[in-house]
Structures are given as C-alpha cells and as structure tokens.
XYZ file of C-alpha atoms in Angstrom:
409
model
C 334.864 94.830 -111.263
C 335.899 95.184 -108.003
C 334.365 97.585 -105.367
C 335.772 98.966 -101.981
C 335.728 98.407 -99.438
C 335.083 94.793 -99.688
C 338.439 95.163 -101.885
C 340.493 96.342 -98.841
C 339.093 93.694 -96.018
C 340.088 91.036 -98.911
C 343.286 92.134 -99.479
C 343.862 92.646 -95.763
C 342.471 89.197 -94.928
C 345.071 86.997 -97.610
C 348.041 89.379 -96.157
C 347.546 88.493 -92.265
C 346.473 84.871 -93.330
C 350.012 84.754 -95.018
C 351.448 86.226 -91.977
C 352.826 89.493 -94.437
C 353.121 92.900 -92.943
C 352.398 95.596 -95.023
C 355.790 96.474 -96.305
C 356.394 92.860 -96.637
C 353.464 92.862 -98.880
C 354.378 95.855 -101.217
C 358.189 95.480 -101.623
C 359.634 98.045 -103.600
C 356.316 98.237 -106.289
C 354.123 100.129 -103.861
C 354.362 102.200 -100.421
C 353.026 100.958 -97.521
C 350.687 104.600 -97.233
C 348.886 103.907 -100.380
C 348.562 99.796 -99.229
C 347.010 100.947 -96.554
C 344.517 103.227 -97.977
C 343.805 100.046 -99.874
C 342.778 98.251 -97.418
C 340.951 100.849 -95.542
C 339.020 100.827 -98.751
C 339.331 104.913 -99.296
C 341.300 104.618 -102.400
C 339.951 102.041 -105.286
C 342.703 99.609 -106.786
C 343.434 99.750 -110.433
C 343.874 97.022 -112.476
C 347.900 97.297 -112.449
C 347.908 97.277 -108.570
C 345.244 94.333 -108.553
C 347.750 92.163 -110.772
C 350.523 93.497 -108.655
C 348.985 92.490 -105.525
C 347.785 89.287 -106.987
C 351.136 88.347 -108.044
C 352.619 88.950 -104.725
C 349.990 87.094 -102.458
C 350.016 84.615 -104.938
C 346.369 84.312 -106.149
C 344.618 85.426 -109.444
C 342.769 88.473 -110.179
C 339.610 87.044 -109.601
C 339.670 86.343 -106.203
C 339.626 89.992 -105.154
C 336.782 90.451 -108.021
C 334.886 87.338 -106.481
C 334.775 88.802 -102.614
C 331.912 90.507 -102.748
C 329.536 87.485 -103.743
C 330.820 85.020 -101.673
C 330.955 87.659 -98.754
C 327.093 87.672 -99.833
C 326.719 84.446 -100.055
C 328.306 83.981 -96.086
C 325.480 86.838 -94.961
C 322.689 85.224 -96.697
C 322.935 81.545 -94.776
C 323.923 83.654 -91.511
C 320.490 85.569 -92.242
C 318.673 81.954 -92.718
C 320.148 80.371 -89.828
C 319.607 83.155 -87.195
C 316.117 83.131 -88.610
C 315.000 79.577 -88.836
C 318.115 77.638 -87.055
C 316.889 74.160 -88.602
C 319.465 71.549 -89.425
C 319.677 72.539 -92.873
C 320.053 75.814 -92.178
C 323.027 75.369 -89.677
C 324.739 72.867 -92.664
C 324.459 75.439 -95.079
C 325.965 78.041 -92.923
C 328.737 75.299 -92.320
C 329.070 75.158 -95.648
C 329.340 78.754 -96.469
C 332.243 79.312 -93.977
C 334.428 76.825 -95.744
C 333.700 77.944 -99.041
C 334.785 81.512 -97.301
C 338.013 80.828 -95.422
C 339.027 84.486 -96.356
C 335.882 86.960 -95.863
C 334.274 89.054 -93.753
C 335.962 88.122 -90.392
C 332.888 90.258 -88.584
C 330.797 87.891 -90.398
C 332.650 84.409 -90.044
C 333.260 85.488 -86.278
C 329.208 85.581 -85.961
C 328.818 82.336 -88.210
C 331.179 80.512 -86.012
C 329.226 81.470 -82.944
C 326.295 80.388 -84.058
C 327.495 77.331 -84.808
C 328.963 76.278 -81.478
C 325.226 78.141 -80.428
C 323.697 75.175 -82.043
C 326.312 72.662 -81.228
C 325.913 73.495 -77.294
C 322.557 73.042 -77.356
C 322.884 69.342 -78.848
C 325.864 68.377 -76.277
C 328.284 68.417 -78.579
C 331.042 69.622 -76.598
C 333.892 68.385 -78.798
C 332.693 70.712 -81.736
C 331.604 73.141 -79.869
C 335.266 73.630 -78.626
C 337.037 73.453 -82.142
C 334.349 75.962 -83.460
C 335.021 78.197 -79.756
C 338.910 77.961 -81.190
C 338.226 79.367 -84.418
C 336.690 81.903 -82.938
C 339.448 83.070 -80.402
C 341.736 83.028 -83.129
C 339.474 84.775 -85.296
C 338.861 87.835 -82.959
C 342.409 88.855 -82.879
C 341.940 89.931 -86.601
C 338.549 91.636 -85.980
C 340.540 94.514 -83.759
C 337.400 94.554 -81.464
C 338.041 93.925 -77.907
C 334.204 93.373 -77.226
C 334.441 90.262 -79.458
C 337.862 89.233 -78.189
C 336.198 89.230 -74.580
C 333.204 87.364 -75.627
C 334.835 84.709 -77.607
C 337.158 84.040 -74.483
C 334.515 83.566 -72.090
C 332.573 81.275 -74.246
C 335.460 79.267 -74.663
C 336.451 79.318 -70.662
C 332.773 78.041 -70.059
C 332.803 74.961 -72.890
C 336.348 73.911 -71.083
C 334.715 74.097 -67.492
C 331.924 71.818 -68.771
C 334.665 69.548 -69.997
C 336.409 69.813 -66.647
C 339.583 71.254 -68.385
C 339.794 73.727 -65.490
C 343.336 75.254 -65.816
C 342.717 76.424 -69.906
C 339.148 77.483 -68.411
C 340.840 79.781 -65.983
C 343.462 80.781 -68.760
C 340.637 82.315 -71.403
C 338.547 83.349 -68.032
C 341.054 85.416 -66.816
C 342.732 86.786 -70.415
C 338.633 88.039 -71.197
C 338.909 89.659 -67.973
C 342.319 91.162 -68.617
C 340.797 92.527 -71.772
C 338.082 94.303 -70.264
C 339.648 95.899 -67.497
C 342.432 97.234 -69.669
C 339.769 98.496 -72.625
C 337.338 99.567 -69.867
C 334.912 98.032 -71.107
C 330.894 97.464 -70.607
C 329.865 96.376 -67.204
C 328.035 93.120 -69.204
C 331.308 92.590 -70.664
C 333.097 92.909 -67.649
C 330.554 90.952 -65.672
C 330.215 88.476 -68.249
C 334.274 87.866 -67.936
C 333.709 87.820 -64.091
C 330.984 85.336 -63.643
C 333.450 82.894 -66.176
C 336.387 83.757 -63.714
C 333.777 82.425 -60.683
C 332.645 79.301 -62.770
C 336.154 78.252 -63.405
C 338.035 79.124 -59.872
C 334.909 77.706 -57.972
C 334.739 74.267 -59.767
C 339.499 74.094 -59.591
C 338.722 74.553 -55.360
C 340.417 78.081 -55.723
C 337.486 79.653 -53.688
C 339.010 82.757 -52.084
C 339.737 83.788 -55.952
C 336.412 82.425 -56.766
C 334.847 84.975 -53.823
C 336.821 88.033 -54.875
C 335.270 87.672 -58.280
C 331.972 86.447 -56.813
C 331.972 89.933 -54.947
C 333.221 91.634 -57.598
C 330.396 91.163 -60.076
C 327.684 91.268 -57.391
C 328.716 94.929 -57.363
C 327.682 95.224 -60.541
C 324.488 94.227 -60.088
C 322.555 97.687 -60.685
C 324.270 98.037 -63.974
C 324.079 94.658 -65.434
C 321.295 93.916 -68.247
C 319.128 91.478 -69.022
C 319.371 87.868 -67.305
C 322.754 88.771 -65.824
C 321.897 89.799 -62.280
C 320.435 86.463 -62.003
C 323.507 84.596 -63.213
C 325.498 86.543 -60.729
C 323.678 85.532 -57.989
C 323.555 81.993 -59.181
C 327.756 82.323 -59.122
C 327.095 83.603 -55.882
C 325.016 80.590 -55.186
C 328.213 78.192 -56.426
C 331.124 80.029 -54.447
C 329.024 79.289 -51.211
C 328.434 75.664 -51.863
C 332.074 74.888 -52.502
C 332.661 76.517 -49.306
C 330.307 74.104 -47.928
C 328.128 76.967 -46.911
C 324.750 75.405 -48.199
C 322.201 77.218 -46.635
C 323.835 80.648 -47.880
C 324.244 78.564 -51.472
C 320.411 77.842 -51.624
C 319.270 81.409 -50.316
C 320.949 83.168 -53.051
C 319.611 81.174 -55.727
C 316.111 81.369 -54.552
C 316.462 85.038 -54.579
C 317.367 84.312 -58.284
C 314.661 81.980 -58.640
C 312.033 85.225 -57.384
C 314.065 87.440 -59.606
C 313.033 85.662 -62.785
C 309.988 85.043 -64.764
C 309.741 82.130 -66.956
C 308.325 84.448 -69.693
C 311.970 86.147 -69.602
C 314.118 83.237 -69.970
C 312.622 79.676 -69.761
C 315.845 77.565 -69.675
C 317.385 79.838 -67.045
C 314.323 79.882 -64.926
C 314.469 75.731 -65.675
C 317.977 75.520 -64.444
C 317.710 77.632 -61.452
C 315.549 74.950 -60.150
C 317.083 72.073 -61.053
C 320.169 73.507 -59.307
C 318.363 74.612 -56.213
C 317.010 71.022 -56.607
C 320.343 69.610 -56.987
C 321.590 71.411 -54.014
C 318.802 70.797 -51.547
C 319.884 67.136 -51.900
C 323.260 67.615 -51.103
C 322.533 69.402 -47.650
C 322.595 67.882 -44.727
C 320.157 66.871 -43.940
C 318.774 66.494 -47.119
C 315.776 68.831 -47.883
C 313.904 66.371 -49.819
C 310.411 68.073 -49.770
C 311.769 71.028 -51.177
C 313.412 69.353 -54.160
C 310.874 67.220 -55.029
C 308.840 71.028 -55.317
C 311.524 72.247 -57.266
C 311.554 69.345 -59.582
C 307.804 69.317 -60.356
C 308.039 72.805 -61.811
C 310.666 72.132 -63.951
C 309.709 68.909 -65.070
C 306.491 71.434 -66.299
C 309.214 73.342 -68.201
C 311.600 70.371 -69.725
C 308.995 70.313 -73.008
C 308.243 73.733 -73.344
C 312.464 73.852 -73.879
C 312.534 70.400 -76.105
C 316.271 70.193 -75.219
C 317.689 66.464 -75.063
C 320.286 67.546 -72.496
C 317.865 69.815 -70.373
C 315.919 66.248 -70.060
C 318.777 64.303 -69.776
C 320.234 66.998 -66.456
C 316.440 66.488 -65.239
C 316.418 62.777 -65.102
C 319.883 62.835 -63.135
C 318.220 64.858 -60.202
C 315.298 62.975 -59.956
C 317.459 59.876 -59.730
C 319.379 61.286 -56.360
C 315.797 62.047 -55.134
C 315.096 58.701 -55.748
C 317.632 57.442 -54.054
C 317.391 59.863 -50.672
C 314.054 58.771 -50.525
C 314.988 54.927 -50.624
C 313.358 54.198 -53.611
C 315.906 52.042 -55.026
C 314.265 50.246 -57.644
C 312.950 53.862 -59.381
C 316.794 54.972 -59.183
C 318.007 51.325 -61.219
C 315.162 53.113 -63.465
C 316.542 56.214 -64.259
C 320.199 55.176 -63.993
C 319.184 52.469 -66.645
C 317.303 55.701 -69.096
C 320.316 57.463 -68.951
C 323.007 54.949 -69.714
C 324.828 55.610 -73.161
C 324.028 59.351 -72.551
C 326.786 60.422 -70.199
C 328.854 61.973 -72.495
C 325.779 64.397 -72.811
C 326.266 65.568 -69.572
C 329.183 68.206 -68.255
C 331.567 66.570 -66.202
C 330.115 67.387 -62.486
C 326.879 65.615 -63.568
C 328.545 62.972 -65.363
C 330.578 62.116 -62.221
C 327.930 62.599 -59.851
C 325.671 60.119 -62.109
C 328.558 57.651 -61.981
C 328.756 58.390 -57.927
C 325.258 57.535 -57.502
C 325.570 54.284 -59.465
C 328.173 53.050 -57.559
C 326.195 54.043 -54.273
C 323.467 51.953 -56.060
C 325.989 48.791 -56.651
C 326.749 49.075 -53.117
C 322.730 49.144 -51.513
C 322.769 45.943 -54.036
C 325.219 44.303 -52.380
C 327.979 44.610 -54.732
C 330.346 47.045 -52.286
C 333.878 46.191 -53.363
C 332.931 47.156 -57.032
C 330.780 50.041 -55.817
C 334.164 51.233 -53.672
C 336.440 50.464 -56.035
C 334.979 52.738 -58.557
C 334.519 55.657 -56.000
C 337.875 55.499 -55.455
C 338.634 56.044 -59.434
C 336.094 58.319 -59.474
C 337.524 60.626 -56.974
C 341.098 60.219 -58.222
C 339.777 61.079 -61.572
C 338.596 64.469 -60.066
C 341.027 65.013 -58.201
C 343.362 65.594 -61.561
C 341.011 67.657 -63.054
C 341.510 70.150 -60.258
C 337.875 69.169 -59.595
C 338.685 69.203 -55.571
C 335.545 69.693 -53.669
C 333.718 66.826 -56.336
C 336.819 64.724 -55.394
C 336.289 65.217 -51.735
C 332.122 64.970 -52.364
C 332.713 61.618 -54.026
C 335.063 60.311 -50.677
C 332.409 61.700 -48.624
C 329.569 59.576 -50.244
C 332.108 56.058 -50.151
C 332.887 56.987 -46.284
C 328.987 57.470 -46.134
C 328.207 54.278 -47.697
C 330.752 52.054 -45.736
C 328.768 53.512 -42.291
C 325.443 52.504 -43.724
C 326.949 49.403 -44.534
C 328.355 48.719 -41.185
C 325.178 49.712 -38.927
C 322.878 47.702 -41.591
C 324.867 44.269 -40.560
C 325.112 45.090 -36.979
C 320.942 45.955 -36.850
C-alpha cells in the first residue's frame, strides 16, 4: 500500500520531471485543490486516483507503491557513506542515486554532494563538476534557498579551479543574489561572498573583488566555524593581485594565528603552503620564511593522506628549490610530479609549467623555455586569468635579464 507523504513527493517529483503543471496533470478527472493536497501528502490517494494518476504520468501503479523502499534504500547508503566514506561505500551510494532518479530530492541533493565531496578530494574535477550540475539543477525543485545558495557556490569554486572564470562569477554572483534577496544567514551570505572574491580576484576584476573582500570581512563577528579564517585568507588573495604582498602575507598570518590544527588540519595545512607560496613570489623573495612554513606543513601532508595536498606541497618546494639555486633538486621534483598536472587547479598547474620552462632556460634550452612562456601566458590570458598572465611575462622578462648579465659576467 502506499503511505503519505512519501506518496505526494513521488507524485510531485514524476509531474515536474515531465515538465506538467498541476492542472496539466489532472485534466478534467481531478481539481488541481485536491492534487495538491496530494502531494502535500495531507490527503491519502485511493486506488481510483492512483490508476488515474498513473495513467496520466504514464507509469504503473507500482511505482508510487515502490517509493518508499527505494527512498529507504537512497537513505541507507547516504547513512553508510557519511559514516565510513570508503570506496565501496561512495559506489553504492552512486548506485543508489541511479536506481532513484525520482526520490527524495532532499536526499539525492545530499547524495550528490557527497559525491562531488569525495570526488574533490581525489582531483577529479571533471566529475566533480557534472555531479556540482546535478545539484544546481536539483535545488530548484527542493524550494530551499539555503541549498540553492550552497549548491551555487560549490559549483562557482570547482569552475575557478578549472579556470572557467566567467561561469565561476555567473553561479558566484546568482548564490549571492539569492541570499541577499532571501536574507539569508550571514554563513550563507559570507559563504556566497568569499566565492564572489575567489572568482573576481583570479578574472583581474579586483575593485569588485575588494568590495566583496570588504564586504565579508564585516561579517567577521558573526561568521561560524572556519569562516573568519577563509575571509581573511580572501583578504589575503585580493591584496596579492593588487600586487600588495606584504598586506597579502600579513593577513594570512593573522589567519595562520587564528587557527589551530586540532580545528581544521587541511585548512591550517593550506594556510601555510599559501603563505609559503606567497613569500616566494615577493620581492625579494622571503626564502627563510617559506622554507619555515613548508617544514610545518610537510609535518601535516600525512596526517591529511590527500594525494593532491602532497602533490600542491611538492610544487612549492620546487620554487624554493629553485630561488635557492638548487637546480638539480627542482629537475627532482618537476620530474615527481610529471603526469600529475591535471591534479592540480589551474594557477598551480600553470605556475608548475612556468617554473619548468624557467628550468629549460637555466639549462640552456631558452628559445623552448620562451617559447612556451609565451603560450603559457596567452593561455591565461583567455581564461581571464590576467595577473597569472602578466606573472608568467614577468618571470620570461626575468629570465632573459639573468640570461643577459650571465654572458656578459
């Protein structure tokens, strides 16, 4: 037999699938008052309106009398993954969202998150962007903003990461549109914020990028959790692209002494490879301090276990390497990471592939090295990815100098 309400969210799920609006649905068998009642699962169906309904959606009986187990069967693997997120649990949640295509959209929108949770964390930005789809489209039939938001500035970070910067900005800013019209949660609001910073930062819009930037650092007091820290770590970005690094590295240590690694072990990781990172790319250099910054997080890298976390790791260390001179240690780590690049997001992938070329140069290879940070920086240029573009012009004008006082010394 069937039960409500699971009754009503079926039979509300198969008419929007089908694109049907209510009356659409009912014709001239049923009013739209007592469909919806349906559906709000406040008034059970009887068998005549179950075969009536049937008919016109164009499935049998039994799929309405079938909802409730496989709606089970979708909450038990979402209980098995969240609890023990091993590979078998994540394919059997995989598998119980296909066998589901018409359930519980509360519970396939948290089954689809979880799945681009777990492809994120093994670099799989390809599928983590079809999955970060499904869910967009999913959270217009949830009628929850909160999800709506979320979903939106999950999917604006994955396209930053891919350097898609112009559909990054698009989801960025329709998540923020959505919370300022619902009035929303400051962590929802901040959260659509510090994707609006990300995205406007890395496409060289930076006085947008600084409005937001100051806009969420207002929020500050009210934000929970981790997110003061990520605020002042988009705080952190705005400055650098402004070429500001001293302000850049100031806010993110007072991130770094905001955090304990007991709270959050891959943020307090990250923080330092990105003051790390950015100490490099001062000038000059503050090698000492990075080299600091990478010994504590190379302390971290196994406590995390995360191939890409090792993978960003090995990519600083390499441009410490080489601003320390030690060539052959940086043909070392370029040589670990080869076949991995499509780990990486696209700022580190290019900056890897900027640092090789500076090493084909120091090797005496220049007009490859040069030709290829010329593509390079073209390439970033039409990804909006400006100040990388103008980074990666810097570091060829850089090299030709070197070049030119090395043969007159």
């Amino acid at each position: 037999m069937v039960e409500q309400p699971s009754f009503g969210r079926r039979l509300k799920a198969m008419r929007l699938e089908r694109g049907l609006s209510q009356a659409a649905l009912v014709g001239s068998g049923m009013s739209t008052g007592y469909l919806s009642r349906l559906e709000s699962g406040t008034r059970p169906p009887t068998p005549q309106v179950i075969a009536y309904l049937a008919e016109r959606l164009g499935v049998s009986a039994a799929d309405f009398e079938e909802s409730q187990g496989r709606s089970t069967s979708l909450a038990r693997a979402l209980a098995n993954a969240a609890s023990a997120p091993a590979d078998e649990a994540i394919a059997e949640l995989a598998d119980a969202l296909k066998a589901t295509p018409q359930e519980d959209h509360a519970l396939r929108w948290q089954a689809l998150l979880m799945l681009a949770d777990f492809e994120r964390r093994r670099s799989d930005h390809d599928a983590e962007l079809r999955l970060l789809k499904d869910l967009v489209q999913l959270s217009g039939q949830v009628d929850q903003p909160e999800l709506e938001l979320r979903a939106r500035t999950r999917l604006a970070r994955c396209l930053r990461v891919l350097g898609r910067l112009e559909e990054s900005m698009r989801y960025a800013a329709e998540a923020l549109q959505i919370a300022e019209e619902r009035h929303l949660s400051p962590a929802d609001t901040g959260a659509a914020l510090l994707a609006m910073v990300s995205a406007s930062a890395e496409a060289g819009r930076l006085p947008e990028a600084q409005e937001y930037a100051d806009r969420v650092c207002r929020l500050l007091p009210d934000l929970p959790g981790t997110m003061p820290v990520e605020a002042l770590w988009a705080a952190s970005t705005v400055r650098v692209r402004q070429g500001d690094g001293a302000a850049a590295l100031d806010y993110l240590q007072q991130a770094i002494n905001a955090l304990d690694s007991g709270t959050d072990v891959v943020l307090w990781f990250r923080l330092r490879l990105a003051a790390a990172s950015l100490s490099l790319q001062l000038t000059p250099p503050e090698v000492a301090h990075a080299r600091k910054l990478l010994k504590e997080a190379e302390a971290a890298v196994d406590i995390i276990g995360i191939e890409l976390h090792r993978l960003e790791l090995l990519v600083v260390q390499a441009h410490l390497a080489f601003q320390e001179g030690q060539m052959a240690e940086v043909r070392e780590l370029c040589d670990r990471l080869d076949g991995h690049d499509e780990q990486l997001s696209f700022r580190d992938r290019s900056r890897l592939q900027m640092l090789r070329n500076q090493l084909l140069i120091v090797e005496g290879h220049t007009e490859e090295g040069l030709r290829n940070l010329q593509e390079l920086a073209l390439n970033a240029r039409k990804a909006l990815n400006l100040d990388l573009a103008a980074e990666i012009w810097r570091t060829a004008s850089e090299a030709l100098t070197r070049l030119h006082e090395t043969k007159h010394d």
